[in-house]
Short mmCIF file of C-alpha atoms and ligand atoms in Angstrom, two decimals:
data_model
loop_
_atom_site.label_atom_id
_atom_site.label_comp_id
_atom_site.label_asym_id
_atom_site.label_seq_id
_atom_site.Cartn_x
_atom_site.Cartn_y
_atom_site.Cartn_z
CA MET A 1 42.11 2.51 -26.52
CA THR A 2 42.00 6.19 -26.88
CA ALA A 3 44.19 8.47 -24.90
CA THR A 4 41.03 9.48 -22.61
CA GLN A 5 40.32 5.72 -21.69
CA SER A 6 41.29 4.04 -18.53
CA ASN A 7 41.64 0.44 -17.43
CA GLN A 8 38.68 0.77 -14.90
CA THR A 9 35.39 -1.13 -15.63
CA ASP A 10 32.33 -1.80 -13.64
CA ALA A 11 31.58 -5.13 -12.08
CA ARG A 12 30.20 -6.49 -15.56
CA GLY A 13 33.30 -5.38 -17.56
CA ALA A 14 31.93 -2.15 -18.96
CA PRO A 15 34.61 0.34 -19.28
CA VAL A 16 34.49 3.83 -17.54
CA SER A 17 36.74 6.93 -17.48
CA LYS A 18 39.21 7.37 -14.81
CA CYS A 19 37.55 7.87 -11.34
CA GLU A 20 37.76 7.05 -7.62
CA PRO A 21 37.55 3.31 -6.92
CA LYS A 22 35.07 4.25 -4.24
CA SER A 23 32.77 5.87 -6.74
CA LEU A 24 32.59 2.75 -8.77
CA GLU A 25 31.70 0.81 -5.70
CA GLU A 26 28.88 3.25 -5.06
CA TYR A 27 27.91 3.09 -8.78
CA GLU A 28 27.50 -0.79 -8.30
CA LYS A 29 25.17 0.02 -5.41
CA ALA A 30 23.19 2.36 -7.41
CA ILE A 31 22.90 -0.08 -10.40
CA ARG A 32 21.65 -2.78 -7.90
CA GLN A 33 19.18 -0.38 -6.60
CA PHE A 34 17.96 0.87 -10.03
CA GLN A 35 17.37 -2.88 -11.21
CA SER A 36 15.86 -4.13 -7.84
CA TYR A 37 13.73 -1.07 -6.90
CA PHE A 38 15.17 -1.29 -3.45
CA GLY A 39 16.59 1.98 -2.26
CA ASP A 40 17.09 5.22 -4.13
CA PRO A 41 20.07 5.10 -6.52
CA THR A 42 19.97 8.87 -7.42
CA GLU A 43 20.23 9.63 -3.65
CA THR A 44 23.26 7.07 -3.41
CA LEU A 45 25.13 8.68 -6.37
CA ALA A 46 24.47 12.28 -5.09
CA GLU A 47 26.77 11.85 -2.18
CA THR A 48 29.29 10.12 -4.45
CA LEU A 49 29.16 13.14 -6.81
CA VAL A 50 29.97 15.53 -3.96
CA ASN A 51 33.09 13.60 -3.17
CA ASP A 52 34.12 13.01 -6.82
CA PRO A 53 32.55 15.68 -8.98
CA GLU A 54 34.18 14.48 -12.13
CA PHE A 55 32.81 10.89 -11.88
CA VAL A 56 31.27 10.80 -15.35
CA MET A 57 29.17 7.79 -15.04
CA GLY A 58 27.62 9.04 -11.84
CA HIS A 59 26.31 12.21 -13.57
CA ILE A 60 25.07 9.97 -16.54
CA PHE A 61 23.46 7.52 -14.25
CA ASN A 62 21.55 9.96 -12.42
CA ALA A 63 20.34 11.86 -15.68
CA SER A 64 19.11 8.40 -17.09
CA ALA A 65 17.59 7.06 -13.82
CA MET A 66 15.37 10.33 -13.63
CA LEU A 67 14.60 10.27 -17.11
CA MET A 68 12.88 6.86 -16.30
CA MET A 69 10.42 8.55 -14.13
CA SER A 70 8.71 9.75 -17.22
CA GLU A 71 7.87 13.09 -15.60
CA ARG A 72 8.70 16.59 -16.72
CA GLN A 73 9.36 17.91 -13.36
CA TYR A 74 12.64 16.19 -13.16
CA ILE A 75 13.76 17.79 -16.29
CA PRO A 76 15.75 20.69 -14.83
CA ALA A 77 17.84 18.23 -12.62
CA ILE A 78 18.25 15.91 -15.62
CA LYS A 79 19.59 18.71 -17.71
CA GLN A 80 22.12 19.71 -15.03
CA SER A 81 23.41 16.19 -14.89
CA ILE A 82 23.56 15.93 -18.79
CA GLU A 83 25.56 19.25 -19.07
CA LYS A 84 27.70 18.25 -16.22
CA ALA A 85 28.54 14.97 -18.10
CA GLU A 86 29.00 16.87 -21.36
CA SER A 87 31.47 19.37 -19.65
CA LEU A 88 33.58 16.30 -18.82
CA ALA A 89 33.64 15.28 -22.54
CA GLU A 90 37.61 15.47 -22.72
CA LYS A 91 37.87 12.77 -19.98
CA SER A 92 35.17 10.77 -20.97
CA ILE A 93 35.35 7.51 -22.99
CA ASP A 94 33.40 6.55 -26.20
CA ARG A 95 30.86 4.59 -24.19
CA GLU A 96 30.17 7.46 -21.87
CA LYS A 97 29.82 9.99 -24.67
CA GLN A 98 27.17 7.66 -26.26
CA LEU A 99 25.28 7.28 -23.14
CA VAL A 100 25.29 11.15 -22.63
CA ASN A 101 23.87 11.43 -26.27
CA ALA A 102 21.21 8.89 -25.36
CA ALA A 103 20.14 10.78 -22.26
CA ARG A 104 19.89 14.14 -24.39
CA HIS A 105 17.85 12.31 -26.91
CA TRP A 106 15.32 11.15 -24.22
CA MET A 107 15.26 14.56 -22.63
CA GLU A 108 14.51 16.22 -25.93
CA GLY A 109 11.65 13.85 -26.68
CA ARG A 110 13.64 11.57 -29.05
CA TRP A 111 12.89 8.26 -26.92
CA ASN A 112 13.23 6.18 -29.96
CA ARG A 113 16.67 7.83 -30.87
CA ALA A 114 17.76 7.11 -27.35
CA CYS A 115 16.75 3.59 -27.73
CA GLN A 116 18.89 3.39 -30.92
CA THR A 117 21.84 4.81 -29.17
CA TRP A 118 21.73 2.52 -26.25
CA ASP A 119 21.48 -0.35 -28.76
CA GLN A 120 24.72 0.99 -30.30
CA VAL A 121 26.29 1.23 -26.76
CA LEU A 122 25.22 -2.48 -26.38
CA ALA A 123 26.74 -3.50 -29.47
CA ASP A 124 30.31 -2.75 -28.11
CA HIS A 125 29.25 -3.33 -24.28
CA PRO A 126 26.59 -5.93 -24.20
CA THR A 127 26.92 -6.23 -20.28
CA ASP A 128 26.18 -2.40 -19.92
CA ALA A 129 23.52 -2.89 -17.21
CA MET A 130 22.30 0.68 -17.24
CA ALA A 131 21.86 0.86 -20.88
CA ILE A 132 19.98 -2.42 -20.88
CA GLN A 133 17.72 -1.19 -18.11
CA CYS A 134 16.95 2.14 -19.50
CA ALA A 135 16.30 0.81 -23.02
CA HIS A 136 13.95 -1.81 -21.70
CA LEU A 137 11.93 0.78 -19.67
CA THR A 138 11.92 3.14 -22.59
CA ASP A 139 10.54 0.21 -24.81
CA PHE A 140 7.84 0.03 -22.37
CA TYR A 141 7.12 3.66 -22.60
CA LEU A 142 7.10 3.39 -26.38
CA GLY A 143 4.71 0.31 -26.27
CA ASP A 144 7.44 -1.50 -28.09
CA ALA A 145 6.74 -5.31 -27.32
CA VAL A 146 9.13 -6.63 -29.76
CA ASN A 147 12.12 -4.84 -28.42
CA LEU A 148 11.03 -5.53 -24.85
CA ARG A 149 11.85 -9.22 -25.82
CA ASP A 150 14.45 -8.92 -28.55
CA ARG A 151 16.81 -6.05 -26.93
CA ILE A 152 17.50 -8.65 -24.31
CA GLY A 153 17.84 -11.51 -26.75
CA ARG A 154 20.47 -9.46 -28.56
CA VAL A 155 22.74 -9.10 -25.42
CA LEU A 156 21.88 -12.29 -23.49
CA GLY A 157 24.66 -14.46 -25.02
CA HIS A 158 27.13 -12.23 -23.05
CA TRP A 159 25.52 -12.81 -19.70
CA ASP A 160 25.62 -15.88 -17.38
CA SER A 161 24.33 -16.61 -14.00
CA SER A 162 27.63 -15.82 -12.25
CA MET A 163 27.27 -12.13 -13.14
CA PRO A 164 25.77 -9.57 -10.84
CA GLY A 165 22.13 -8.67 -11.79
CA TYR A 166 21.84 -11.72 -14.21
CA SER A 167 18.33 -12.40 -12.70
CA PHE A 168 17.23 -8.91 -13.70
CA ILE A 169 18.04 -9.38 -17.27
CA MET A 170 16.17 -12.58 -17.09
CA GLY A 171 13.23 -10.89 -15.62
CA MET A 172 13.22 -8.34 -18.42
CA GLN A 173 13.43 -11.05 -21.01
CA ALA A 174 10.45 -12.68 -19.29
CA PHE A 175 8.40 -9.39 -19.49
CA GLY A 176 9.39 -9.11 -23.15
CA PHE A 177 8.12 -12.62 -23.91
CA GLU A 178 4.87 -11.95 -22.00
CA GLU A 179 4.32 -8.69 -23.96
CA CYS A 180 4.83 -10.69 -27.22
CA ASN A 181 2.08 -13.20 -25.92
CA GLN A 182 4.74 -15.86 -25.56
CA PHE A 183 3.51 -16.94 -22.07
CA ASP A 184 5.47 -20.28 -21.70
CA ARG A 185 8.82 -18.79 -22.41
CA ALA A 186 7.89 -15.74 -20.21
CA GLU A 187 7.19 -17.90 -17.40
CA GLN A 188 10.29 -20.26 -17.76
CA ALA A 189 12.51 -17.06 -17.82
CA ALA A 190 10.71 -15.55 -14.76
CA ARG A 191 11.08 -18.75 -12.80
CA GLU A 192 14.75 -18.97 -13.65
CA ALA A 193 15.20 -15.40 -12.62
CA LEU A 194 13.34 -16.00 -9.40
CA ASP A 195 15.45 -19.02 -8.55
CA ILE A 196 18.47 -16.77 -8.56
CA GLU A 197 16.96 -13.83 -6.80
CA LYS A 198 13.68 -14.28 -5.18
CA ARG A 199 13.41 -10.39 -4.29
CA ASP A 200 13.36 -9.71 -7.99
CA GLY A 201 10.24 -7.67 -8.39
CA TRP A 202 10.30 -7.38 -12.15
CA SER A 203 10.33 -11.05 -12.48
CA VAL A 204 7.34 -11.49 -10.18
CA HIS A 205 5.70 -8.85 -12.19
CA ALA A 206 6.24 -10.64 -15.49
CA LEU A 207 4.67 -13.97 -13.92
CA ALA A 208 1.77 -11.83 -12.70
CA HIS A 209 1.26 -10.66 -16.23
CA VAL A 210 1.49 -14.37 -17.46
CA MET A 211 -1.15 -15.51 -14.91
CA GLU A 212 -3.45 -12.47 -15.69
CA MET A 213 -3.10 -13.25 -19.53
CA GLN A 214 -3.82 -16.87 -18.81
CA ASN A 215 -6.78 -16.58 -16.44
CA ARG A 216 -4.96 -18.04 -13.59
CA TYR A 217 -6.66 -15.57 -11.29
CA GLU A 218 -6.63 -17.85 -8.17
CA GLU A 219 -3.26 -19.15 -8.63
CA GLY A 220 -2.03 -15.57 -9.30
CA GLN A 221 -3.45 -14.27 -6.04
CA ASN A 222 -1.83 -17.23 -3.99
CA PHE A 223 1.51 -16.62 -5.95
CA MET A 224 1.48 -12.74 -5.27
CA ARG A 225 0.52 -13.01 -1.65
CA SER A 226 2.88 -15.83 -0.68
CA THR A 227 5.74 -14.20 -2.39
CA SER A 228 5.15 -10.52 -1.30
CA PRO A 229 7.24 -10.76 1.95
CA ASP A 230 10.26 -11.09 -0.67
CA TRP A 231 9.23 -8.38 -3.24
CA ALA A 232 7.13 -5.97 -1.20
CA PRO A 233 8.70 -4.36 1.97
CA ASP A 234 10.54 -1.04 0.99
CA ASN A 235 10.32 -1.73 -2.64
CA GLY A 236 9.72 1.40 -4.97
CA PHE A 237 7.83 -0.90 -7.50
CA ALA A 238 5.87 -2.85 -5.13
CA PHE A 239 2.62 -0.78 -5.73
CA HIS A 240 2.45 -2.05 -9.28
CA ASN A 241 2.77 -5.56 -8.23
CA TRP A 242 0.04 -5.05 -5.60
CA TRP A 243 -2.03 -3.50 -8.45
CA HIS A 244 -1.53 -6.72 -10.41
CA LEU A 245 -3.03 -8.74 -7.36
CA ALA A 246 -6.09 -6.22 -7.13
CA LEU A 247 -6.76 -7.24 -10.86
CA PHE A 248 -7.07 -10.76 -9.82
CA HIS A 249 -9.36 -9.65 -6.97
CA ILE A 250 -11.56 -7.80 -9.46
CA GLU A 251 -11.91 -10.66 -11.96
CA GLN A 252 -13.21 -12.72 -9.02
CA GLU A 253 -15.62 -10.20 -8.07
CA ASP A 254 -13.91 -9.52 -4.87
CA PHE A 255 -14.00 -5.84 -4.95
CA ASP A 256 -13.62 -5.28 -1.44
CA GLY A 257 -10.43 -7.08 -1.46
CA ALA A 258 -9.34 -4.77 -4.51
CA LEU A 259 -10.23 -1.72 -2.33
CA GLU A 260 -8.42 -3.00 0.53
CA LEU A 261 -5.22 -3.28 -1.47
CA TYR A 262 -5.86 0.15 -2.80
CA ASP A 263 -5.81 1.64 0.59
CA SER A 264 -3.12 -0.26 2.23
CA GLU A 265 -0.69 -0.91 -0.67
CA ILE A 266 -1.36 0.71 -3.89
CA LEU A 267 -1.97 4.38 -2.81
CA PRO A 268 -1.75 4.02 1.08
CA GLY A 269 -1.08 7.85 1.50
CA GLU A 270 -0.15 10.74 -0.68
CA SER A 271 2.11 10.33 -3.65
CA ASP A 272 3.72 12.49 -6.11
CA VAL A 273 4.85 9.44 -8.44
CA SER A 274 2.79 9.56 -11.66
CA LEU A 275 3.57 5.71 -12.18
CA GLN A 276 1.75 4.95 -8.88
CA MET A 277 -1.02 7.58 -9.35
CA LEU A 278 -1.88 6.12 -12.75
CA ASP A 279 -2.13 2.64 -11.36
CA ALA A 280 -4.36 3.96 -8.57
CA SER A 281 -6.69 5.87 -11.06
CA ALA A 282 -6.90 2.68 -13.39
CA LEU A 283 -8.06 0.67 -10.59
CA LEU A 284 -10.70 2.88 -9.44
CA TRP A 285 -11.76 3.10 -13.16
CA ARG A 286 -11.99 -0.54 -13.50
CA LEU A 287 -14.13 -0.73 -10.37
CA LYS A 288 -16.28 1.92 -11.52
CA LEU A 289 -16.89 -0.07 -14.77
CA GLN A 290 -17.98 -2.80 -12.47
CA GLY A 291 -20.53 -0.40 -10.88
CA ILE A 292 -18.50 -0.25 -7.60
CA GLU A 293 -18.83 2.92 -5.55
CA VAL A 294 -15.31 3.95 -4.19
CA SER A 295 -16.45 6.89 -1.88
CA ASP A 296 -13.96 9.85 -1.61
CA ARG A 297 -11.18 7.99 -3.06
CA TRP A 298 -11.84 9.51 -6.33
CA ARG A 299 -11.42 12.94 -4.64
CA GLY A 300 -8.24 11.92 -3.23
CA ILE A 301 -6.53 10.83 -6.44
CA ALA A 302 -8.07 13.68 -8.57
CA ASP A 303 -6.64 16.04 -5.98
CA LEU A 304 -3.17 14.61 -6.43
CA TRP A 305 -3.27 14.78 -10.12
CA ALA A 306 -4.53 18.39 -9.74
CA ARG A 307 -1.37 19.17 -7.97
CA LYS A 308 0.77 17.69 -10.90
CA THR A 309 -0.94 18.75 -13.83
CA PRO A 310 0.20 22.31 -14.11
CA VAL A 311 3.62 20.99 -14.74
CA GLU A 312 3.07 17.54 -16.17
CA ASN A 313 0.10 18.17 -18.55
CA GLY A 314 0.94 17.28 -22.00
CA TYR A 315 4.31 15.55 -21.44
CA TYR A 316 3.43 12.04 -21.79
CA ALA A 317 0.15 11.04 -23.20
CA PHE A 318 -0.29 7.76 -21.21
CA ASN A 319 0.17 9.80 -17.88
CA ASP A 320 -2.35 12.34 -19.10
CA LEU A 321 -5.00 9.77 -19.90
CA HIS A 322 -4.80 8.55 -16.32
CA ALA A 323 -5.07 12.19 -14.94
CA VAL A 324 -8.28 12.51 -17.14
CA VAL A 325 -9.60 9.15 -15.82
CA ALA A 326 -9.32 10.40 -12.12
CA MET A 327 -10.71 13.80 -13.08
CA VAL A 328 -13.76 12.19 -14.60
CA GLY A 329 -14.05 9.57 -11.92
CA ALA A 330 -14.32 12.49 -9.52
CA GLY A 331 -17.08 14.24 -11.55
CA ARG A 332 -14.55 17.00 -12.23
CA ILE A 333 -15.18 17.28 -16.09
CA LYS A 334 -13.95 20.87 -16.34
CA GLU A 335 -10.47 19.89 -14.93
CA ALA A 336 -10.37 16.57 -17.20
CA LYS A 337 -11.14 18.96 -20.20
CA GLU A 338 -8.27 21.21 -19.11
CA VAL A 339 -5.99 18.18 -19.30
CA LEU A 340 -7.42 17.26 -22.72
CA LYS A 341 -6.49 20.73 -23.96
CA SER A 342 -3.10 20.24 -22.94
CA VAL A 343 -2.89 16.92 -24.84
CA GLU A 344 -4.36 18.54 -27.80
CA SER A 345 -1.84 21.23 -27.64
CA ALA A 346 0.98 18.54 -27.17
CA ALA A 347 -0.42 16.82 -30.38
CA THR A 348 0.73 19.90 -32.37
CA SER A 349 3.64 21.17 -30.45
CA ASN A 350 5.64 18.48 -28.54
CA PRO A 351 8.75 16.87 -30.21
CA ALA A 352 7.96 14.33 -33.03
CA LEU A 353 7.56 11.21 -30.97
CA THR A 354 5.63 12.54 -28.03
CA ARG A 355 3.41 14.60 -30.37
CA LEU A 356 2.61 11.55 -32.31
CA MET A 357 1.61 9.77 -29.15
CA ALA A 358 -0.50 12.61 -28.07
CA GLU A 359 -2.19 12.91 -31.49
CA GLN A 360 -2.77 9.42 -32.47
CA VAL A 361 -3.77 8.06 -29.03
CA GLY A 362 -3.69 10.51 -26.28
CA VAL A 363 -6.39 12.77 -27.60
CA PRO A 364 -8.88 10.16 -28.71
CA ALA A 365 -8.33 8.22 -25.30
CA CYS A 366 -8.78 11.24 -23.12
CA SER A 367 -11.86 12.34 -25.20
CA ALA A 368 -13.27 8.94 -24.76
CA MET A 369 -13.09 8.94 -21.07
CA ILE A 370 -14.63 12.39 -20.89
CA ALA A 371 -17.46 11.30 -23.15
CA PHE A 372 -18.09 8.28 -20.80
CA GLY A 373 -18.26 10.66 -17.80
CA GLU A 374 -20.68 12.71 -19.77
CA GLU A 375 -22.63 9.60 -20.45
CA ARG A 376 -22.05 10.19 -24.43
CA TYR A 377 -21.44 6.59 -24.77
CA SER A 378 -21.77 6.59 -28.52
CA ASP A 379 -18.69 9.17 -28.76
CA ALA A 380 -16.78 7.06 -26.37
CA VAL A 381 -17.28 4.21 -28.56
CA ASP A 382 -16.30 6.02 -31.66
CA ASP A 383 -13.11 7.26 -30.00
CA LEU A 384 -11.96 4.09 -28.63
CA LEU A 385 -12.80 1.97 -31.58
CA GLY A 386 -10.60 4.07 -33.77
CA ILE A 387 -7.33 3.45 -31.41
CA ARG A 388 -7.63 0.03 -30.01
CA THR A 389 -5.31 -1.48 -32.31
CA ILE A 390 -2.80 1.29 -32.22
CA ALA A 391 -3.05 2.14 -28.63
CA HIS A 392 0.35 0.55 -27.78
CA ARG A 393 1.95 3.51 -29.45
CA PHE A 394 1.40 5.56 -26.31
CA GLY A 395 3.12 2.96 -24.16
CA GLY A 396 1.96 0.85 -21.05
CA SER A 397 1.52 -2.94 -20.99
CA ASN A 398 -1.21 -4.92 -22.62
CA ALA A 399 -2.79 -5.33 -19.24
CA GLN A 400 -2.71 -1.44 -18.50
CA ARG A 401 -4.10 -0.65 -21.86
CA ASP A 402 -7.01 -3.12 -21.26
CA ILE A 403 -8.79 -0.10 -19.52
CA LEU A 404 -9.57 1.03 -23.13
CA THR A 405 -11.14 -2.22 -24.21
CA GLN A 406 -13.08 -2.48 -20.94
CA THR A 407 -14.30 1.16 -21.40
CA LEU A 408 -15.26 0.40 -24.99
CA ILE A 409 -17.28 -2.71 -24.16
CA GLU A 410 -19.02 -1.09 -21.29
CA SER A 411 -19.82 2.06 -23.49
CA ALA A 412 -21.13 -0.14 -26.27
CA ILE A 413 -23.48 -1.98 -23.80
CA ARG A 414 -24.74 1.33 -22.27
CA ASP A 415 -25.22 2.66 -25.70
CA GLY A 416 -27.34 -0.36 -26.63
CA GLN A 417 -24.91 -1.55 -29.44
CA VAL A 418 -25.89 -5.09 -28.93
CA GLY A 419 -23.97 -6.30 -32.05
CA LEU A 420 -20.96 -4.49 -31.36
CA SER A 421 -20.67 -5.24 -27.75
CA THR A 422 -21.32 -9.05 -28.40
CA ASN A 423 -18.58 -9.12 -30.96
CA LEU A 424 -16.19 -7.42 -28.65
CA VAL A 425 -17.06 -9.84 -25.75
CA SER A 426 -16.57 -12.81 -28.08
CA GLU A 427 -13.20 -11.47 -29.13
CA ARG A 428 -12.37 -11.21 -25.31
CA SER A 429 -13.59 -14.57 -24.85
CA VAL A 430 -11.21 -16.11 -27.40
CA HIS A 431 -8.12 -14.51 -25.39
CA LYS A 432 -9.63 -14.98 -22.03
CA PRO A 433 -12.13 -17.97 -22.02
CA PHE A 434 -12.11 -18.34 -18.18
CA SER A 435 -12.49 -14.80 -17.26
CA PRO A 436 -15.31 -14.08 -14.75
CA LEU A 437 -15.06 -10.38 -15.86
CA THR A 438 -15.85 -11.39 -19.49
CA ARG A 439 -18.72 -13.52 -18.29
CA ARG A 440 -19.95 -10.43 -16.44
CA PHE A 441 -19.74 -8.34 -19.62
CA LYS A 442 -21.73 -11.15 -21.49
CA ASP A 443 -24.42 -11.29 -18.81
CA LYS A 444 -24.92 -7.50 -19.07
CA ILE A 445 -25.50 -7.80 -22.66
CA ALA A 446 -27.93 -10.49 -22.09
CA HIS A 447 -29.94 -8.31 -19.80
FE1 FE2 B 1 2.49 -4.62 -15.11
#
C-alpha cells in the first residue's frame, strides 16, 4: 500500500482513497442506479460532491457515466469532472488514477485505449463494477462482440451471487454471448440473472435479443409484455426494451402495434437523448421499408435531431446515421446531406478511432440512406454492399445494424436486381428461417 492509500473499499472490495463514509454510501447508490438504469446516478453524486468535494471516485464516476451517453454535449461537464479528479492526484490511489486515465482516453476519442485501461484496472480489481460497466458499454459502442462476452469472462471468477450487483454482471455476459451468436449460453446467463433480480433490464434485453435472433417472436412479445411491470416503470433504458418489443410486432405484421409502442413508450414526448432518438428513427425506417405511412412522426423525430445536430454532428457515426435516417424519412434531404458533410469531415479530422468509424462505415451508410431517399437504389446497394460485413466497427448491436441489411435488400428489390436480392434473402433465410419479414421480402421479389 502506498502512502496515499486508505483502508476504505466499496461494497465489492475495490479500494478508494480516503473519503467521508457517507460519500461511499452514496457511491453505492449511484453504482446501483448506473447498473440498473433506475434513477439518475450523476444527480445522486452531484449532491455528494457538494458535501465532499474531494471525493475522488465521485468525480471519476460522474465523468465516466456521462461519457456513456455518447454525446458531445456532455464534454464540458466531463472535462470538468476529469480535471477535478486529476487535481486530486496526490490523494488518489493507483486504481483511481488509472480510472481517470481511462476517462480521459474516452473523452479524447481513444475509446479502445479506455477499454484497455479499464482492463488493467480489472486485472488488479476484478470486482470494480464501474470499470466493468463502462468497458462493457464501450465494447458496445465499438461493436466489439468478443469483448462484450470475454471481458466479463475475465472477471467472473471473482464474483458470486452474494455480491451486490451480481445479476448485472450476468446480464452483461448474457448480452456478450448473444452478440457472439451463442444463444443458449446467453439465455442461460440472462435467466440466472433474472432469477436474482427480476428488474434487471439489461438481462431482459439480452433475452429479447436471443428471441429476436431465434425467431421466437410470439414468445418474445409475451415475455416482454408479461415482465414489463418489473423493468419498465421509471427506467431509463426501458425505451430500448420497448423498441425490441416493437420489432416483434413488425415481424408479425402488426404495424399498428409497433406504432402504438412508438407513441406510448419509445418516444412518448420530446427527447434529447440520442440513444432514444436513434431507436425511434430506426423503428420508423423499418416501418417505411414495409411500406407503412407514419404520418407526422417523421417530422417530429427529424425536428428533435435538427436541434441536436449543430452540436452532435460528426461526434459518433452511429448516432449520425440515425439523424440522417430521420431527415431522409421526413423528406428533408438537404438537412440529411448537412449531416453527411459533417460525417465526411469527421472522417478526416476526428481522433483516430472515431475518424475510422466515420470513414469506413459512417460515410457510406449515411450516403446509402440518402441515396435510398432520392430513389437512387443502385447507389444505395453499392454503398451498403461495401460495408455490411464491417459495419460492426461503428458500434451498435447485430439487431440494430440489421437496418443496413434490410435497406440493402429493399434497395436491391427496387432496383430490379433479382439475383442479388434473391441471394440476400437466401442468406437471411439461413439465419432467420421462420422470419415473416424474410418471407415478405421473398414475396416482393416474386412479384
Ligand atoms: Fe438491443
